[in-house]
Amino acid sequence: MRLEGVRKRYGRRSSEVLAGIDLDLEPGGPVVLRGGNGSGKSTLLRIAAGAASASAGRVVGRPRVVGYVPDRFPAQLRMPVGVYLRHLAAIHGAGPGAVRDATELLAEMSFSAGAGTPMLQLSKGNAQKVGLAQALTCGAGLVVLDEPWSGLDAESSPLLSARLDAVAAAGTLVLVADHTAHGPRLTGATILRVDGGTLRPEKAPPPVDEVTVIELAGDGDPRSAVGSLPPGSESRVVPGPGPASWRLRLRVSSAEGDAVLAAAIARGATVLSVRREPSVVPAPPRRRVEARP
Ligand SMILES: Nc1ncnc2c1ncn2[C@@H]1O[C@H](COP(=O)(O)OP(=O)(O)OP(=O)(O)O)[C@@H](O)[C@H]1O
């Protein structure tokens, strides 16, 4: 698929948001768009997905089925999640297998609402998961995702990366706008910055530090067992086996890991496990950038 000389202007008197974009999307490696707020990433994604038209230029070879999740996923629907997934699968011409796959992916991403929950009652993150699940299981030849990691919790983010790696490896074209550290670390990602209405290649970011993942158990109030956590830490509480017991999973920077662990032990928590892992998946070798000036 190719974007040729794509230009976009919202209204005759406004300046051009996209000033002649040429971009090839090929199987085997996602394209990740970076760029400041208002630089035109969402505009470019909408045009690539076929959800908006260009003012000039054209999109050639767009696959018939596109899985698109916009930056603001429109979940203002009364229909329940299960009905929505069936409806979207039917629109995409996908069979019941797609609904089953989407439901499985939702379970993997710890979707915490039910199939009967009306879409408009979903939290931002859960609505995002529904959008992603349908886009990634509808048999799309092109997947276009606008800031897909931004609403996700820490557990679901690597799952999304792994799923995108898998669909890209299977030949699906992938175009993503992302300002987190996840997108640039997708396997074979081409990273492009949208700037001044044009695209320019961007270097992969340097590797990020390791984090320490600590799993604790205890009784009573889990907050009293860990006290205040260092900035940037993530925590997730799940019920334990007993009536007042809990299990707690912490991700803290490795520099802080020992201090957090020592404080938790001093406060009576039981340590179930401690391990280190990269805070993001290491950057793979990158293919050549295809953007043309
Ligand atoms: N429907 C619209 N009507 C008029 N102007 C628009 C419309 N959509 C976007 N714009 C303008 O186009 C420019 C690019 O917006 P766009 O949403 O594509 O940027 P972005 O890079 O995705 O931004 P962000 O990172 O904040 O999401 C902005 O100046 C925005 O105000």
Coordinates of C-alpha atoms and ligand atoms in Angstrom, one line a residue:
M1 CA 0.0 0.0 0.0
R2 CA 1.3 3.5 -0.8
L3 CA 0.4 7.1 0.1
E4 CA 1.3 9.4 -2.8
G5 CA 1.6 13.1 -2.4
V6 CA -1.0 13.2 0.3
R7 CA -2.0 16.7 1.4
K8 CA -4.6 17.8 3.9
R9 CA -6.0 21.2 4.7
Y10 CA -9.0 21.6 7.0
G11 CA -10.9 24.5 5.4
R12 CA -9.7 26.8 2.6
R13 CA -8.1 29.4 4.8
S14 CA -6.3 27.1 7.2
S15 CA -2.7 26.1 6.6
E16 CA -1.8 22.6 5.3
V17 CA -1.6 19.9 8.0
L18 CA 0.0 17.4 5.6
A19 CA 2.1 18.9 2.8
G20 CA 2.7 16.0 0.4
I21 CA 3.3 12.7 2.2
D22 CA 4.8 9.8 0.4
L23 CA 4.8 6.6 2.4
D24 CA 5.1 2.9 1.5
L25 CA 3.6 0.3 3.9
E26 CA 5.0 -3.2 3.4
P27 CA 4.3 -6.5 5.0
G28 CA 6.8 -7.5 7.7
G29 CA 7.5 -4.3 9.5
P30 CA 5.2 -1.8 11.2
V31 CA 5.5 2.0 10.6
V32 CA 5.4 4.0 13.8
L33 CA 4.6 7.7 13.6
R34 CA 6.0 10.1 16.2
G35 CA 5.5 13.8 16.4
G36 CA 4.3 16.6 18.6
N37 CA 0.7 17.4 19.5
G38 CA -1.1 18.7 16.5
S39 CA 1.6 17.7 14.0
G40 CA -0.9 15.7 11.9
K41 CA -0.4 12.0 13.0
S42 CA -4.1 11.3 13.5
T43 CA -5.0 13.1 10.3
L44 CA -2.5 10.9 8.4
L45 CA -3.8 7.8 10.1
R46 CA -7.5 8.6 9.3
I47 CA -6.6 9.1 5.6
A48 CA -4.5 5.9 5.5
A49 CA -7.4 4.0 7.1
G50 CA -9.9 5.5 4.7
A51 CA -11.8 7.3 7.5
A52 CA -11.1 10.7 5.9
S53 CA -10.2 11.9 2.5
A54 CA -7.1 13.7 1.5
S55 CA -7.3 17.3 0.0
A56 CA -4.8 16.1 -2.7
G57 CA -2.8 13.0 -3.5
R58 CA -4.0 9.4 -3.2
V59 CA -3.8 6.2 -1.3
V60 CA -3.1 3.2 -3.5
G61 CA -3.6 -0.5 -2.7
R62 CA -5.4 -0.2 0.6
P63 CA -6.5 -3.7 1.7
R64 CA -10.3 -4.4 1.7
V65 CA -10.5 -4.9 5.5
V66 CA -9.0 -2.3 7.7
G67 CA -8.8 -2.6 11.5
Y68 CA -8.8 1.0 12.7
V69 CA -8.8 2.3 16.3
P70 CA -8.9 6.1 16.4
D71 CA -7.3 8.2 19.2
R72 CA -10.7 8.7 20.8
F73 CA -12.4 5.4 20.5
P74 CA -16.1 6.2 20.0
A75 CA -17.6 3.9 22.7
Q76 CA -20.8 5.9 23.2
L77 CA -23.0 3.0 22.2
R78 CA -25.7 1.4 24.3
M79 CA -25.1 -2.0 22.8
P80 CA -23.2 -4.5 24.9
V81 CA -19.6 -5.5 24.2
G82 CA -20.5 -8.9 22.9
V83 CA -23.1 -7.5 20.5
Y84 CA -20.6 -4.8 19.3
L85 CA -18.0 -7.4 18.6
R86 CA -20.5 -9.5 16.6
H87 CA -21.7 -6.4 14.7
L88 CA -18.1 -5.3 13.8
A89 CA -17.2 -8.9 12.7
A90 CA -20.2 -8.9 10.4
I91 CA -19.3 -5.5 9.0
H92 CA -15.8 -6.8 8.2
G93 CA -17.1 -10.0 6.7
A94 CA -15.4 -12.1 9.4
G95 CA -17.0 -15.2 10.9
P96 CA -17.8 -16.2 14.4
G97 CA -14.2 -17.2 14.8
A98 CA -13.3 -13.5 14.9
V99 CA -15.6 -12.9 17.8
R100 CA -14.1 -15.8 19.7
D101 CA -10.6 -14.5 19.0
A102 CA -11.5 -11.0 20.1
T103 CA -13.0 -12.4 23.3
E104 CA -9.9 -14.5 23.9
L105 CA -7.7 -11.4 23.3
L106 CA -9.8 -9.4 25.7
A107 CA -9.4 -12.1 28.4
E108 CA -5.6 -12.1 27.8
M109 CA -5.6 -8.3 28.2
S110 CA -7.4 -8.6 31.6
F111 CA -10.5 -7.0 30.3
S112 CA -12.3 -6.3 33.5
A113 CA -15.9 -5.7 32.3
G114 CA -18.3 -8.3 30.9
A115 CA -19.6 -9.2 27.4
G116 CA -23.0 -7.9 28.6
T117 CA -21.6 -4.5 29.7
P118 CA -23.0 -1.6 27.5
M119 CA -20.1 0.0 25.6
L120 CA -20.9 3.5 27.0
Q121 CA -20.3 2.2 30.6
L122 CA -16.7 1.0 29.8
S123 CA -13.7 2.8 31.3
K124 CA -11.3 4.4 28.9
G125 CA -8.8 1.5 29.1
N126 CA -11.5 -1.2 28.7
A127 CA -13.1 0.6 25.8
Q128 CA -9.6 0.8 24.2
K129 CA -9.2 -2.9 24.7
V130 CA -12.5 -3.7 22.9
G131 CA -11.4 -1.5 20.0
L132 CA -8.0 -3.2 19.8
A133 CA -9.5 -6.7 20.1
Q134 CA -11.8 -6.2 17.2
A135 CA -9.2 -4.4 15.1
L136 CA -6.7 -7.2 15.6
T137 CA -9.0 -10.1 15.0
C138 CA -11.2 -9.0 12.1
G139 CA -9.0 -10.4 9.4
A140 CA -7.7 -7.0 8.5
G141 CA -5.1 -6.6 5.8
L142 CA -4.2 -3.2 7.3
V143 CA -4.2 -2.3 11.0
V144 CA -4.2 1.4 11.9
L145 CA -3.9 2.3 15.6
D146 CA -3.8 5.8 17.0
E147 CA -1.9 5.9 20.4
P148 CA -2.9 2.3 21.2
W149 CA -0.8 2.0 24.3
S150 CA -1.9 5.3 25.9
G151 CA -5.0 3.9 27.8
L152 CA -3.6 0.5 28.6
D153 CA -2.4 -0.8 31.9
A154 CA 1.2 -2.1 32.4
E155 CA 0.2 -5.8 32.0
S156 CA -1.6 -5.3 28.7
S157 CA 1.0 -3.1 27.0
P158 CA 3.5 -5.9 26.3
L159 CA 0.6 -8.1 25.2
L160 CA -0.4 -5.6 22.6
S161 CA 3.2 -5.3 21.4
A162 CA 3.5 -9.1 21.1
R163 CA 0.2 -9.2 19.2
L164 CA 1.2 -6.5 16.8
D165 CA 4.5 -8.3 16.2
A166 CA 2.5 -11.4 15.4
V167 CA 0.0 -9.7 13.0
A168 CA 2.9 -7.9 11.2
A169 CA 4.9 -11.1 10.9
A170 CA 1.8 -12.7 9.4
G171 CA 1.8 -10.1 6.6
T172 CA -0.7 -7.6 7.9
L173 CA 0.3 -4.0 7.2
V174 CA 0.6 -2.0 10.5
L175 CA 0.6 1.7 10.9
V176 CA 0.7 3.2 14.4
A177 CA 0.9 6.6 16.0
D178 CA 2.6 6.4 19.3
H179 CA 4.4 8.7 21.8
T180 CA 5.3 5.9 24.3
A181 CA 8.4 3.7 24.3
H182 CA 6.4 0.7 23.0
G183 CA 5.9 1.5 19.3
P184 CA 9.5 2.1 18.3
R185 CA 10.4 -1.3 19.8
L186 CA 8.0 -3.3 17.6
T187 CA 9.9 -5.9 15.6
G188 CA 11.3 -4.3 12.4
A189 CA 9.6 -1.0 13.1
T190 CA 10.3 2.0 10.8
I191 CA 10.0 5.1 12.9
L192 CA 9.0 8.3 11.2
R193 CA 8.5 11.8 12.7
V194 CA 5.6 13.9 11.4
D195 CA 6.9 17.5 11.3
G196 CA 5.9 20.5 9.3
G197 CA 3.5 18.4 7.3
T198 CA 6.2 16.0 6.1
L199 CA 7.8 12.8 7.3
R200 CA 11.4 12.3 8.3
P201 CA 13.1 9.1 9.6
E202 CA 13.8 9.0 13.3
K203 CA 16.4 6.9 15.1
A204 CA 15.4 4.2 17.5
P205 CA 15.5 5.4 21.1
P206 CA 18.3 4.1 23.3
P207 CA 17.6 1.0 25.4
V208 CA 15.6 1.6 28.6
D209 CA 16.6 0.5 32.1
E210 CA 15.5 -2.7 33.7
V211 CA 12.6 -2.7 36.2
T212 CA 12.2 -4.9 39.2
V213 CA 8.9 -6.8 39.4
I214 CA 8.0 -7.7 43.0
E215 CA 5.1 -10.0 44.0
L216 CA 3.9 -9.7 47.6
A217 CA 1.2 -11.2 49.7
G218 CA -0.4 -10.2 53.0
D219 CA -3.5 -9.5 55.0
G220 CA -5.4 -6.3 55.7
D221 CA -4.7 -3.1 53.7
P222 CA -2.1 -3.6 51.0
R223 CA -1.3 0.1 50.9
S224 CA -0.1 -0.1 54.5
A225 CA 2.3 -2.9 53.5
V226 CA 4.2 -0.8 50.9
G227 CA 3.7 2.7 52.1
S228 CA 4.4 5.3 49.4
L229 CA 6.0 4.1 46.2
P230 CA 8.7 5.9 44.2
P231 CA 7.4 8.0 41.2
G232 CA 6.9 6.0 38.1
S233 CA 6.1 2.8 40.0
E234 CA 3.2 0.7 39.0
S235 CA 1.1 -1.5 41.3
R236 CA -1.7 -3.9 40.9
V237 CA -3.6 -5.6 43.7
V238 CA -5.5 -8.9 43.2
P239 CA -7.5 -10.7 45.9
G240 CA -5.6 -13.5 47.8
P241 CA -7.0 -16.9 48.8
G242 CA -8.2 -15.7 52.3
P243 CA -11.1 -13.3 53.0
A244 CA -8.9 -10.3 53.9
S245 CA -5.8 -11.4 52.0
W246 CA -4.3 -9.8 48.9
R247 CA -1.6 -10.2 46.4
L248 CA 0.3 -7.2 45.0
R249 CA 2.4 -6.9 41.9
L250 CA 4.8 -4.0 41.9
R251 CA 7.0 -2.7 39.0
V252 CA 9.6 -0.3 40.2
S253 CA 12.8 1.0 38.7
S254 CA 15.6 -1.3 39.5
A255 CA 17.5 1.5 41.3
E256 CA 14.5 1.6 43.8
G257 CA 13.8 -2.1 43.9
D258 CA 15.8 -3.1 46.9
A259 CA 14.5 -0.2 49.1
V260 CA 10.8 -1.0 48.2
L261 CA 11.4 -4.7 48.9
A262 CA 13.1 -4.0 52.3
A263 CA 10.2 -1.6 53.3
A264 CA 7.6 -4.2 52.4
I265 CA 9.3 -6.9 54.4
A266 CA 9.7 -4.5 57.4
R267 CA 6.0 -3.9 57.2
G268 CA 5.1 -7.6 57.3
A269 CA 4.4 -8.4 53.6
T270 CA 5.4 -11.9 52.4
V271 CA 7.6 -11.8 49.3
L272 CA 6.4 -14.3 46.6
S273 CA 8.8 -13.5 43.9
V274 CA 11.3 -10.9 42.7
R275 CA 12.6 -10.6 39.2
R276 CA 14.2 -8.1 36.8
E277 CA 13.0 -7.5 33.3
P278 CA 13.6 -4.9 30.7
S279 CA 11.1 -2.1 31.1
V280 CA 10.4 -2.5 27.4
V281 CA 11.2 -5.2 24.9
P282 CA 14.7 -4.6 23.5
A283 CA 14.9 -3.0 20.1
P284 CA 15.2 -5.5 17.2
P285 CA 17.3 -4.8 14.1
R286 CA 15.5 -2.3 11.9
R287 CA 14.8 -2.4 8.2
R288 CA 15.6 0.4 5.9
V289 CA 13.3 3.5 6.0
E290 CA 11.0 3.7 3.0
A291 CA 9.9 7.4 3.3
R292 CA 10.6 9.5 0.3
P293 CA 11.2 13.2 0.6
Ligands
LIG1 N1 -11.7 17.9 12.0 C1 -10.8 18.9 12.1 N2 -11.1 20.2 11.7 C2 -10.2 21.2 11.7 N3 -8.9 21.0 12.1 C3 -8.5 19.8 12.5 C4 -9.4 18.7 12.5 N4 -8.7 17.6 12.9 C5 -7.5 18.0 13.2 N5 -7.4 19.3 12.9 C6 -6.1 20.1 13.1 O1 -5.1 19.5 12.3 C7 -3.9 19.6 13.0 C8 -3.3 18.2 13.2 O2 -4.2 17.5 14.1 P1 -4.0 15.9 14.4 O3 -5.1 15.5 15.3 O4 -3.9 15.2 13.1 O5 -2.6 15.9 15.1 P2 -1.9 14.9 16.0 O6 -0.4 14.8 15.6 O7 -2.6 13.6 16.0 O8 -2.0 15.5 17.5 P3 -2.1 14.8 18.9 O9 -0.7 14.3 19.2 O10 -2.4 16.0 19.8 O11 -3.1 13.8 18.9 C9 -4.2 20.3 14.3 O12 -3.8 21.7 14.1 C10 -5.7 20.2 14.5 O13 -6.2 21.3 15.2

